[in-house]
Amino acid sequence: MRAARRPGFHGALAVTLLLGGCAWDAPMSTVVPRSDFARDILYVYGIVTWVAVGIALVVGGALAWVIVRFRDRPGAPRLPAQTRGHTLLEISWTIAPALVLLVIAIPTIQVIFRTQAAPPREALEITVRGHQWWWEFRYPTFEVVTANELHVPAGRPVALTLQGPDVIHSFWVPQLGGKRDVVPGRLNRLTFTADTPGEYRGQCAEFCGVSHAHMGMRVIVDAPDAFARWVAAQKAESAELAGLAAEGKAIFAASACVGCHTIRGVSSGALGPDLSTFGSRHTLAAGLLPTTVENVTAWLKNPPALKPGAKMPALGLTDDQARAVATYLIGLK
Amino acid sequence: MSAPSSGRVLHGHPSALPGVETTATVLGWLTTVDHKRIGILYGVTGFAFFLLGGLEALLIRLQLAVPHNTVVSAHAFNALFTMHGTTMIFLAIMPFNAAFFNYMVPLLIGARDVAFPRLNALSYWIFLAGGLLLNASLLAGTPPDVGWFGYANLTSKHYAPGPGVDFWILSLQILGVSSVIAAINFIVTILNMRAPGMTMMRMPVFVWMTLVVQFLIALAFPPITVGLIFLMFDRFFGTHFYDVAAGADLHLWQHLFWIFGHPEVYILVLPAFGIVSEVLPTFARKPLFGAPVVIYSGVLIGFFGFGVWSHHMFAAGMGPVADSAFSIATMLISIPTGVKIFNWLATLWGGTIRTTAAFHFAVGLVGLFTIGGLSGIMHASPPVDLQQTDSYFVVAHLHYVLIGGSLFGLFAGAYYWWPKITGRLLGERLGRLQFWVLFAGFNLAFFPQHYLGALGMPRRIYTYPADAGWTAGNFASTIGAFGIGVSVFLFMVNAWRSLRRGAPAPADPWDGRTLEWRTSSPPPAHDFDTIPPVYGRDSYWREKYGPRRGPAAGATPPSSGAAAGIHAAVHLPAPSHWPIVVALGMVLAAVGALTHVSIVLLGVLLTVWGIFRFALEHHRTTAHTDQTGVLGLDHRKMAMWVFLGSECFFFGTLVATYLAYKGRSVVGPEPHQILNIPITTLSTFDLLMSSLLMVLALAAVQRGDHRQARLWLFGTALFGLVFLGFQAYEFTEFVHRGFTLQQNLFGSTFFVLTGLHGTHVAIGVLWLLSLWVLALRGRLGVADAVKVEIAGLYWHFVDVVWIAIFTLVYLIP
Amino acid sequence: MRDEHRDGEHPTVGTYVRVALVLSVVTALEVGVIYVRQLAPIIVPLLLAMSAAKFALVALFFMHLRYDSRVLTLLFAGPLVLASGLAVALTTLTGAFLVFGR
């Protein structure tokens, strides 16, 4: 059941007006809804914002006025009337806030239950595993495993199950909805239906260690046919390689890389991200840098220098070796 | 003029009594038990830590001023925000609050000191020890870097292997002890030491807020103490409280932390509300509008503050029912908080307002806390919170309530009470300038952070990309932060100039309403020459301008200066060096935990020895025999009951954890496979009978029967030892059968729960044997019955806890 | 000593001994009932009630609350009730309330 357009519109208007209209389309903006979940949230967000701003203006205005009106100046009574209270007034201003809170509470409870309802049968099941400091995504239905970039189809409900093998993280893609913690030992759920194809930025939102700041992610919302193509590409056989890429593959297969990373048909390490379609991702190292040969080469030579505390060590590759492996990896689409 | 260097009864005309308490030497300050000096110690020490925390903040803001900055490394940044948060909360705001509690509460209720002056000093020295220990981690190069609320399991030995987290745990435990001891002290003081005629409803609102805060401290610290004990045991002894692989639930840490953490924020801000409730009426020349309602709302906030903690966990996945329940509770609690704002506004309405510097800061609180409270209401809605939590929006919220609320309130208190404390006035013009610089700097620093949060900037990140749209907001925020720094500097200038050559302050510079203005600035060592008369709420105002109403019926009439005062004997508490010895022992034990177990032993021995000497220091002082207060209750008895209330929370948390984890162990054994009910029934019976012996001992002491007193005291201790013997047998049996502390989750919860109970029994046995030895030496007379009584209350409580444990752990399937 | 005694009486040694006797009997009963199969469905509330009774007896008589100022009862009962409520809330939130049913 879709949230009505009108409330979402008012919500967006309220908050964006207050943001002064500046940079409201920032990549991590919480007021640019691109899913039903985000829209539901923005609806309540708009209400609470209006209420908050209204009360702030009334109270601030009253405060300023009272101080000016009753300040000590010639003619002011030395001893003003020692009013101790006024029961009716006090009762009224206790009940009034309660009523205002009702205006917030009712839509709040409605949206809580709507957005935490069990996902519909046709939802696409995805398992999200938060690691220090990267994201693993598994599609059980398709037997696809990828990392740091999540592809989802537009217009179809997506049911994320959040798991944590190490510490607590938090999955947050603001334009697609609110955040949900990844708690080791528990299975948390997040369900949403993205409506607009595009690329959305996300980031871990629970402090998880040294490189918490570098645990980003991208969510690519694909039109249904594009999504089907992406799934097929994940499972496709890798192309024949030549030149630098072939060299890179040889270096990869002979190095410690294979102990941590999986590349379909080459290695099956499980400690680091699956690299089988690394080249198709727009960023590397969990949103750290755009995927270019230069960046990948720099990363390969010394990961902790770019991402403090990264568990991938510097492998002692020469410039040429690193470039070769980079070329190979970028070719993995 | 020379002053007595030990507590003596002072005879003579009040005007001839000495002024400043003891000699102004270092030793004088180290051994002081005067509430005014202790207040100053808290204030100065808190300020030093405040500057440190401020420096940490400035480094954080410098690093975040521009994207991809390299002022500090990621490691350093993470330590900076951890230390900044921990320092500002525990080492700055809480001590500032304590400074005002200490200095002003006795004056406000017409008392001459607190109920337990040496315990008061002990609280300060333990606080100093904890603060120094935390910052020693900086000197050691291993500060904690897990955030001020250190979520498990990031704090486990595996993910945080260095000693940083250990420093953090130990310091917090020490600081907790300091706070709870002080809480008990102030509760007894406020309830039992009010001047004649000062009924509860006639107390100033600041005193009421203090009272609520002390209850919050006494009850909220035990849960985090327990949570930290669990973490400490996990890290030092291999238990599994936060070990997911062993079946633990990581939400447990969050629950325990926030059951403390939410009341903590009211602990931080209610004193500021109290200050504003004194400052606004004074400068509006009108009473606080609806004072009873402000008082009741404070009490309600305190009580309901225990019911909202999981609003810090809306993203944690508790489910829609829990989310909704806590959301509604949180919204409800905003009503009594908001009502105060209206009461303050109505206080100003119709008044004749003098806009002094103190007034500026108080008004600042009203405006800024409103903003902070409103962003809090936004957070109270879980859907909205799912976007705002863990982002800069919540950072904005918390700073609006803690700086806009607490700090502005504390500055108001500083400007208001500075004349009373120092005898000089702070510069008014510089004060108003300081206010505006702080107001501008603070809003520039933190208002943009609402936008940063709305634009998706997470918190606790040491850097950010240039294309996120966060650059302008961060840069502005950094400028504002330095503005705050300038404002603090201006305050220091103002304070310095005031102390060097400030205008001398009269007793009542503001035409005040409450009793502290009735004595000199600063007050003499004994606070009041004669205990002031109490004519109602705002008693001094009534005395000056009427209407005067007599003291509450049944109370002794107020002493007038001419009659009762002149030959009244005033007993000033004697300075003591035992508080500092006990505090030293505690910090030594903590240092030992970080270094070598032999140092732990040394520290424990020093602490125990210090406690013994502390307890016996005034065993023979006749002035200490009768400590009956206004409610007709002995101070020590009341204090013990408050302590037992606190212990309900301590054991309640332990038992709740046991039950929460029951059945979650991944490997065996299970309770029914290993617990020996018949044997435990015997030990239970033994403990119950020991309580009978205890009441017989007390009855014997009360009627002066020395022989029976010795017999039953020894008997109780003996039965206690038998119980411990049973427990030792049980533990060794279990270990032989492979059931240890580390075996499984059941092992962790069982041994820690029963072990801590056993420790309580052991302490009780030690206590009883000490009383027995006193009795053997003929030094336990009828006059000492209260001491036996409170030992008995402790003993019975320990018995009662066992009743609960026996049923819940052993009997219930 | 100026404690307020509410009904003016002070418990005698006989009272204390009787209380101790009741405590012993209830303890014995508590241990006894866990072996009675017929009581299994209500064993939890039954045990909780019995231990609460013992708790109350010790507090009221041995700890003298029955004869002391109401202030002391309030100072203890308030935190006791609040702590119990929190314990229940905590066990419920961690999904362990079902523990009694296992």
PDB file of N, CA and C in Angstrom, chain A residues 18-19 23 27-28 30 52 66 70 72 77-78 80 82 84 90 101 108 113 116 166-168 172 174 177 179 181 186 188 201 205-207 210 212 214 308, chain B residues 75 145 152-153 159 249 251 254 285 287 290 293 315-316 320 323-324 331 348 350-353 374 378 381 386-387 389-390 451 454-456 460 462 467 513 541:
ATOM      1  N   LEU A  18      13.134  24.677   4.983  1.00  0.00           N
ATOM      2  CA  LEU A  18      13.953  25.004   6.135  1.00  0.00           C
ATOM      3  C   LEU A  18      15.432  24.830   5.844  1.00  0.00           C
ATOM      4  N   LEU A  19      15.726  23.999   4.890  1.00  0.00           N
ATOM      5  CA  LEU A  19      17.132  23.862   4.540  1.00  0.00           C
ATOM      6  C   LEU A  19      17.581  25.007   3.647  1.00  0.00           C
ATOM      7  N   ALA A  23      21.528  22.854  -1.519  1.00  0.00           N
ATOM      8  CA  ALA A  23      22.141  21.521  -1.515  1.00  0.00           C
ATOM      9  C   ALA A  23      21.204  20.447  -1.004  1.00  0.00           C
ATOM     10  N   PRO A  27      24.132  14.025  -2.013  1.00  0.00           N
ATOM     11  CA  PRO A  27      24.029  12.583  -2.228  1.00  0.00           C
ATOM     12  C   PRO A  27      23.493  11.792  -1.042  1.00  0.00           C
ATOM     13  N   MET A  28      23.693  12.291   0.170  1.00  0.00           N
ATOM     14  CA  MET A  28      23.200  11.550   1.334  1.00  0.00           C
ATOM     15  C   MET A  28      22.018  12.260   1.981  1.00  0.00           C
ATOM     16  N   THR A  30      18.657  13.351   3.562  1.00  0.00           N
ATOM     17  CA  THR A  30      17.585  12.556   4.153  1.00  0.00           C
ATOM     18  C   THR A  30      16.209  13.070   3.741  1.00  0.00           C
ATOM     19  N   ALA A  52       7.807  21.619  15.418  1.00  0.00           N
ATOM     20  CA  ALA A  52       8.972  22.120  16.142  1.00  0.00           C
ATOM     21  C   ALA A  52       9.234  23.583  15.810  1.00  0.00           C
ATOM     22  N   VAL A  66       8.553  39.421  26.223  1.00  0.00           N
ATOM     23  CA  VAL A  66       8.405  39.574  27.667  1.00  0.00           C
ATOM     24  C   VAL A  66       9.574  40.347  28.269  1.00  0.00           C
ATOM     25  N   PHE A  70       8.851  44.016  29.940  1.00  0.00           N
ATOM     26  CA  PHE A  70       8.847  44.132  31.403  1.00  0.00           C
ATOM     27  C   PHE A  70      10.219  44.459  31.983  1.00  0.00           C
ATOM     28  N   ASP A  72      13.283  46.624  33.496  1.00  0.00           N
ATOM     29  CA  ASP A  72      13.325  47.673  34.504  1.00  0.00           C
ATOM     30  C   ASP A  72      13.664  49.006  33.847  1.00  0.00           C
ATOM     31  N   PRO A  77       7.303  49.348  38.230  1.00  0.00           N
ATOM     32  CA  PRO A  77       7.087  49.208  39.674  1.00  0.00           C
ATOM     33  C   PRO A  77       8.303  48.588  40.338  1.00  0.00           C
ATOM     34  N   ARG A  78       8.666  49.132  41.496  1.00  0.00           N
ATOM     35  CA  ARG A  78       9.825  48.594  42.203  1.00  0.00           C
ATOM     36  C   ARG A  78       9.546  47.167  42.661  1.00  0.00           C
ATOM     37  N   PRO A  80       6.849  44.481  41.708  1.00  0.00           N
ATOM     38  CA  PRO A  80       5.698  44.085  40.884  1.00  0.00           C
ATOM     39  C   PRO A  80       4.793  43.113  41.653  1.00  0.00           C
ATOM     40  N   GLN A  82       3.248  40.044  43.140  1.00  0.00           N
ATOM     41  CA  GLN A  82       3.943  38.774  43.393  1.00  0.00           C
ATOM     42  C   GLN A  82       3.042  37.591  43.068  1.00  0.00           C
ATOM     43  N   ARG A  84       1.764  34.138  42.232  1.00  0.00           N
ATOM     44  CA  ARG A  84       2.404  32.854  42.522  1.00  0.00           C
ATOM     45  C   ARG A  84       2.046  31.787  41.507  1.00  0.00           C
ATOM     46  N   GLU A  90      -2.114  26.912  34.085  1.00  0.00           N
ATOM     47  CA  GLU A  90      -1.121  25.838  34.137  1.00  0.00           C
ATOM     48  C   GLU A  90      -1.695  24.532  33.614  1.00  0.00           C
ATOM     49  N   LEU A 101       1.319  16.667  20.865  1.00  0.00           N
ATOM     50  CA  LEU A 101       2.080  15.418  20.741  1.00  0.00           C
ATOM     51  C   LEU A 101       1.242  14.338  20.077  1.00  0.00           C
ATOM     52  N   THR A 108       3.187   8.674  13.757  1.00  0.00           N
ATOM     53  CA  THR A 108       4.408   7.942  14.111  1.00  0.00           C
ATOM     54  C   THR A 108       4.133   6.459  14.259  1.00  0.00           C
ATOM     55  N   PHE A 113       4.568   0.728  12.295  1.00  0.00           N
ATOM     56  CA  PHE A 113       4.057  -0.611  11.971  1.00  0.00           C
ATOM     57  C   PHE A 113       4.050  -0.879  10.480  1.00  0.00           C
ATOM     58  N   GLN A 116       7.674  -1.594   9.402  1.00  0.00           N
ATOM     59  CA  GLN A 116       8.315  -2.780   9.965  1.00  0.00           C
ATOM     60  C   GLN A 116       7.479  -4.031   9.730  1.00  0.00           C
ATOM     61  N   ASP A 166      31.238  -9.386  12.703  1.00  0.00           N
ATOM     62  CA  ASP A 166      32.219  -8.848  13.662  1.00  0.00           C
ATOM     63  C   ASP A 166      31.606  -7.903  14.682  1.00  0.00           C
ATOM     64  N   VAL A 167      31.503  -6.614  14.405  1.00  0.00           N
ATOM     65  CA  VAL A 167      30.973  -5.673  15.399  1.00  0.00           C
ATOM     66  C   VAL A 167      29.672  -5.061  14.864  1.00  0.00           C
ATOM     67  N   ILE A 168      29.092  -4.184  15.651  1.00  0.00           N
ATOM     68  CA  ILE A 168      27.842  -3.543  15.247  1.00  0.00           C
ATOM     69  C   ILE A 168      28.127  -2.492  14.173  1.00  0.00           C
ATOM     70  N   TRP A 172      22.781   2.351   6.156  1.00  0.00           N
ATOM     71  CA  TRP A 172      22.056   3.611   5.960  1.00  0.00           C
ATOM     72  C   TRP A 172      22.250   4.133   4.557  1.00  0.00           C
ATOM     73  N   PRO A 174      20.304   7.037   2.953  1.00  0.00           N
ATOM     74  CA  PRO A 174      19.255   7.991   3.350  1.00  0.00           C
ATOM     75  C   PRO A 174      18.139   8.163   2.329  1.00  0.00           C
ATOM     76  N   GLY A 177      15.712   5.376   2.640  1.00  0.00           N
ATOM     77  CA  GLY A 177      15.032   5.105   3.897  1.00  0.00           C
ATOM     78  C   GLY A 177      15.910   5.318   5.111  1.00  0.00           C
ATOM     79  N   LYS A 179      17.875   4.110   8.796  1.00  0.00           N
ATOM     80  CA  LYS A 179      18.952   3.154   9.007  1.00  0.00           C
ATOM     81  C   LYS A 179      18.496   2.000   9.890  1.00  0.00           C
ATOM     82  N   ASP A 181      20.509  -1.103  12.347  1.00  0.00           N
ATOM     83  CA  ASP A 181      21.796  -1.620  12.810  1.00  0.00           C
ATOM     84  C   ASP A 181      22.026  -3.048  12.348  1.00  0.00           C
ATOM     85  N   ARG A 186      22.158 -11.207  15.989  1.00  0.00           N
ATOM     86  CA  ARG A 186      20.746 -10.937  15.723  1.00  0.00           C
ATOM     87  C   ARG A 186      20.539 -10.806  14.226  1.00  0.00           C
ATOM     88  N   ASN A 188      18.459  -8.473  11.855  1.00  0.00           N
ATOM     89  CA  ASN A 188      17.563  -7.334  11.698  1.00  0.00           C
ATOM     90  C   ASN A 188      17.079  -7.251  10.264  1.00  0.00           C
ATOM     91  N   ARG A 201      23.902   6.883  -2.544  1.00  0.00           N
ATOM     92  CA  ARG A 201      25.061   6.710  -1.673  1.00  0.00           C
ATOM     93  C   ARG A 201      24.598   6.308  -0.282  1.00  0.00           C
ATOM     94  N   ALA A 205      26.563   3.742   9.737  1.00  0.00           N
ATOM     95  CA  ALA A 205      26.173   4.794  10.674  1.00  0.00           C
ATOM     96  C   ALA A 205      26.289   4.375  12.128  1.00  0.00           C
ATOM     97  N   GLU A 206      27.093   3.359  12.431  1.00  0.00           N
ATOM     98  CA  GLU A 206      27.345   3.048  13.837  1.00  0.00           C
ATOM     99  C   GLU A 206      28.844   2.865  13.983  1.00  0.00           C
ATOM    100  N   PHE A 207      29.452   3.637  14.853  1.00  0.00           N
ATOM    101  CA  PHE A 207      30.908   3.625  14.981  1.00  0.00           C
ATOM    102  C   PHE A 207      31.431   2.205  15.142  1.00  0.00           C
ATOM    103  N   VAL A 210      38.368   1.942  13.504  1.00  0.00           N
ATOM    104  CA  VAL A 210      39.228   2.960  12.920  1.00  0.00           C
ATOM    105  C   VAL A 210      38.698   3.566  11.633  1.00  0.00           C
ATOM    106  N   HIS A 212      35.690   3.555  10.293  1.00  0.00           N
ATOM    107  CA  HIS A 212      34.226   3.731  10.232  1.00  0.00           C
ATOM    108  C   HIS A 212      33.875   4.784   9.184  1.00  0.00           C
ATOM    109  N   HIS A 214      35.160   5.303   6.486  1.00  0.00           N
ATOM    110  CA  HIS A 214      35.385   4.835   5.114  1.00  0.00           C
ATOM    111  C   HIS A 214      34.574   3.596   4.798  1.00  0.00           C
ATOM    112  N   PRO A 308      42.937   3.768   6.891  1.00  0.00           N
ATOM    113  CA  PRO A 308      43.624   3.398   8.128  1.00  0.00           C
ATOM    114  C   PRO A 308      43.062   2.117   8.728  1.00  0.00           C
TER     115      PRO A 308
ATOM    116  N   HIS B  75      42.968   7.281  14.050  1.00  0.00           N
ATOM    117  CA  HIS B  75      43.098   6.757  15.412  1.00  0.00           C
ATOM    118  C   HIS B  75      42.956   7.872  16.442  1.00  0.00           C
ATOM    119  N   ASP B 145      39.191   4.655  22.518  1.00  0.00           N
ATOM    120  CA  ASP B 145      38.768   5.210  21.229  1.00  0.00           C
ATOM    121  C   ASP B 145      37.520   4.502  20.720  1.00  0.00           C
ATOM    122  N   ALA B 152      29.374  -2.586  23.074  1.00  0.00           N
ATOM    123  CA  ALA B 152      29.910  -3.926  22.880  1.00  0.00           C
ATOM    124  C   ALA B 152      29.448  -4.410  21.505  1.00  0.00           C
ATOM    125  N   ASN B 153      30.157  -5.183  20.751  1.00  0.00           N
ATOM    126  CA  ASN B 153      31.382  -5.797  21.146  1.00  0.00           C
ATOM    127  C   ASN B 153      32.647  -5.120  20.581  1.00  0.00           C
ATOM    128  N   TYR B 159      38.447  -6.795  19.651  1.00  0.00           N
ATOM    129  CA  TYR B 159      38.395  -5.650  18.751  1.00  0.00           C
ATOM    130  C   TYR B 159      39.042  -4.406  19.335  1.00  0.00           C
ATOM    131  N   ASP B 249      23.651 -11.465  23.980  1.00  0.00           N
ATOM    132  CA  ASP B 249      22.853 -10.523  23.197  1.00  0.00           C
ATOM    133  C   ASP B 249      23.516  -9.154  23.313  1.00  0.00           C
ATOM    134  N   HIS B 251      22.493  -6.383  22.571  1.00  0.00           N
ATOM    135  CA  HIS B 251      21.596  -5.333  23.039  1.00  0.00           C
ATOM    136  C   HIS B 251      21.715  -5.148  24.547  1.00  0.00           C
ATOM    137  N   GLN B 254      23.691  -2.204  25.456  1.00  0.00           N
ATOM    138  CA  GLN B 254      22.986  -0.970  25.135  1.00  0.00           C
ATOM    139  C   GLN B 254      21.899  -0.692  26.161  1.00  0.00           C
ATOM    140  N   ARG B 285      12.115  40.066  40.074  1.00  0.00           N
ATOM    141  CA  ARG B 285      11.538  40.533  41.326  1.00  0.00           C
ATOM    142  C   ARG B 285      10.141  39.961  41.568  1.00  0.00           C
ATOM    143  N   PRO B 287       8.002  35.986  42.312  1.00  0.00           N
ATOM    144  CA  PRO B 287       8.253  34.582  42.619  1.00  0.00           C
ATOM    145  C   PRO B 287       8.209  33.707  41.359  1.00  0.00           C
ATOM    146  N   GLY B 290       4.102  29.276  39.597  1.00  0.00           N
ATOM    147  CA  GLY B 290       3.744  27.859  39.712  1.00  0.00           C
ATOM    148  C   GLY B 290       4.856  27.015  40.278  1.00  0.00           C
ATOM    149  N   VAL B 293       4.265  23.325  40.800  1.00  0.00           N
ATOM    150  CA  VAL B 293       4.200  22.543  39.559  1.00  0.00           C
ATOM    151  C   VAL B 293       5.598  22.309  39.001  1.00  0.00           C
ATOM    152  N   ALA B 315      17.192   2.408  16.171  1.00  0.00           N
ATOM    153  CA  ALA B 315      17.738   1.779  14.961  1.00  0.00           C
ATOM    154  C   ALA B 315      18.254   0.374  15.241  1.00  0.00           C
ATOM    155  N   ALA B 316      18.191  -0.052  16.519  1.00  0.00           N
ATOM    156  CA  ALA B 316      18.838  -1.308  16.887  1.00  0.00           C
ATOM    157  C   ALA B 316      18.017  -2.541  16.548  1.00  0.00           C
ATOM    158  N   PRO B 320       8.540  -3.308  16.439  1.00  0.00           N
ATOM    159  CA  PRO B 320       7.625  -2.166  16.435  1.00  0.00           C
ATOM    160  C   PRO B 320       6.939  -1.919  17.772  1.00  0.00           C
ATOM    161  N   ASP B 323       9.510  -0.167  20.023  1.00  0.00           N
ATOM    162  CA  ASP B 323       9.730   1.163  19.461  1.00  0.00           C
ATOM    163  C   ASP B 323       8.577   2.086  19.819  1.00  0.00           C
ATOM    164  N   SER B 324       7.355   1.602  19.637  1.00  0.00           N
ATOM    165  CA  SER B 324       6.189   2.443  19.892  1.00  0.00           C
ATOM    166  C   SER B 324       6.072   2.801  21.364  1.00  0.00           C
ATOM    167  N   MET B 331       7.664  10.939  24.354  1.00  0.00           N
ATOM    168  CA  MET B 331       6.851  12.125  24.082  1.00  0.00           C
ATOM    169  C   MET B 331       6.182  12.607  25.363  1.00  0.00           C
ATOM    170  N   LEU B 348       8.583  35.764  34.234  1.00  0.00           N
ATOM    171  CA  LEU B 348       9.078  37.041  33.737  1.00  0.00           C
ATOM    172  C   LEU B 348       7.935  38.012  33.447  1.00  0.00           C
ATOM    173  N   GLY B 350       5.101  40.369  33.694  1.00  0.00           N
ATOM    174  CA  GLY B 350       4.601  41.179  34.798  1.00  0.00           C
ATOM    175  C   GLY B 350       5.659  41.533  35.829  1.00  0.00           C
ATOM    176  N   GLY B 351       6.898  41.160  35.555  1.00  0.00           N
ATOM    177  CA  GLY B 351       7.946  41.476  36.515  1.00  0.00           C
ATOM    178  C   GLY B 351       8.608  42.795  36.201  1.00  0.00           C
ATOM    179  N   THR B 352       9.614  43.122  36.983  1.00  0.00           N
ATOM    180  CA  THR B 352      10.451  44.286  36.694  1.00  0.00           C
ATOM    181  C   THR B 352      11.861  43.749  36.521  1.00  0.00           C
ATOM    182  N   ILE B 353      12.262  43.610  35.253  1.00  0.00           N
ATOM    183  CA  ILE B 353      13.421  42.776  34.941  1.00  0.00           C
ATOM    184  C   ILE B 353      14.713  43.569  34.889  1.00  0.00           C
ATOM    185  N   LEU B 374      13.025  20.619  21.369  1.00  0.00           N
ATOM    186  CA  LEU B 374      12.214  20.382  20.172  1.00  0.00           C
ATOM    187  C   LEU B 374      12.903  19.401  19.234  1.00  0.00           C
ATOM    188  N   MET B 378      11.611  15.616  17.937  1.00  0.00           N
ATOM    189  CA  MET B 378      11.728  15.036  16.598  1.00  0.00           C
ATOM    190  C   MET B 378      12.343  13.644  16.696  1.00  0.00           C
ATOM    191  N   SER B 381      10.245  10.393  17.576  1.00  0.00           N
ATOM    192  CA  SER B 381       9.467   9.645  16.595  1.00  0.00           C
ATOM    193  C   SER B 381      10.402   8.686  15.860  1.00  0.00           C
ATOM    194  N   LEU B 386      15.133   7.346  12.638  1.00  0.00           N
ATOM    195  CA  LEU B 386      15.930   6.442  11.806  1.00  0.00           C
ATOM    196  C   LEU B 386      16.759   7.202  10.778  1.00  0.00           C
ATOM    197  N   GLN B 387      16.373   8.414  10.459  1.00  0.00           N
ATOM    198  CA  GLN B 387      17.226   9.244   9.612  1.00  0.00           C
ATOM    199  C   GLN B 387      18.196  10.064  10.455  1.00  0.00           C
ATOM    200  N   THR B 389      19.226   9.701  13.871  1.00  0.00           N
ATOM    201  CA  THR B 389      20.128   9.159  14.885  1.00  0.00           C
ATOM    202  C   THR B 389      21.476   8.828  14.258  1.00  0.00           C
ATOM    203  N   ASP B 390      22.510   8.868  15.049  1.00  0.00           N
ATOM    204  CA  ASP B 390      23.863   8.572  14.567  1.00  0.00           C
ATOM    205  C   ASP B 390      24.293   9.496  13.433  1.00  0.00           C
ATOM    206  N   TYR B 451      21.490  20.842   9.870  1.00  0.00           N
ATOM    207  CA  TYR B 451      21.472  20.681   8.417  1.00  0.00           C
ATOM    208  C   TYR B 451      22.420  19.571   7.981  1.00  0.00           C
ATOM    209  N   ALA B 454      20.674  16.484   8.452  1.00  0.00           N
ATOM    210  CA  ALA B 454      19.612  16.306   7.459  1.00  0.00           C
ATOM    211  C   ALA B 454      20.201  15.982   6.084  1.00  0.00           C
ATOM    212  N   LEU B 455      21.425  16.404   5.860  1.00  0.00           N
ATOM    213  CA  LEU B 455      22.085  16.104   4.588  1.00  0.00           C
ATOM    214  C   LEU B 455      22.854  14.788   4.661  1.00  0.00           C
ATOM    215  N   GLY B 456      22.669  14.067   5.734  1.00  0.00           N
ATOM    216  CA  GLY B 456      23.168  12.702   5.783  1.00  0.00           C
ATOM    217  C   GLY B 456      24.559  12.511   6.318  1.00  0.00           C
ATOM    218  N   ARG B 460      30.851  10.742  14.246  1.00  0.00           N
ATOM    219  CA  ARG B 460      32.055   9.969  14.554  1.00  0.00           C
ATOM    220  C   ARG B 460      32.852   9.565  13.323  1.00  0.00           C
ATOM    221  N   TYR B 462      36.059  10.713  10.911  1.00  0.00           N
ATOM    222  CA  TYR B 462      37.186  11.623  11.064  1.00  0.00           C
ATOM    223  C   TYR B 462      37.411  12.484   9.825  1.00  0.00           C
ATOM    224  N   ASP B 467      32.421  16.010  -2.104  1.00  0.00           N
ATOM    225  CA  ASP B 467      31.215  16.124  -2.925  1.00  0.00           C
ATOM    226  C   ASP B 467      29.952  15.748  -2.157  1.00  0.00           C
ATOM    227  N   ARG B 513      16.093  36.290  47.205  1.00  0.00           N
ATOM    228  CA  ARG B 513      14.872  35.770  47.798  1.00  0.00           C
ATOM    229  C   ARG B 513      15.142  34.651  48.791  1.00  0.00           C
ATOM    230  N   TRP B 541      12.981  36.833  51.102  1.00  0.00           N
ATOM    231  CA  TRP B 541      12.177  37.882  50.459  1.00  0.00           C
ATOM    232  C   TRP B 541      11.032  38.277  51.361  1.00  0.00           C
TER     233      TRP B 541
END
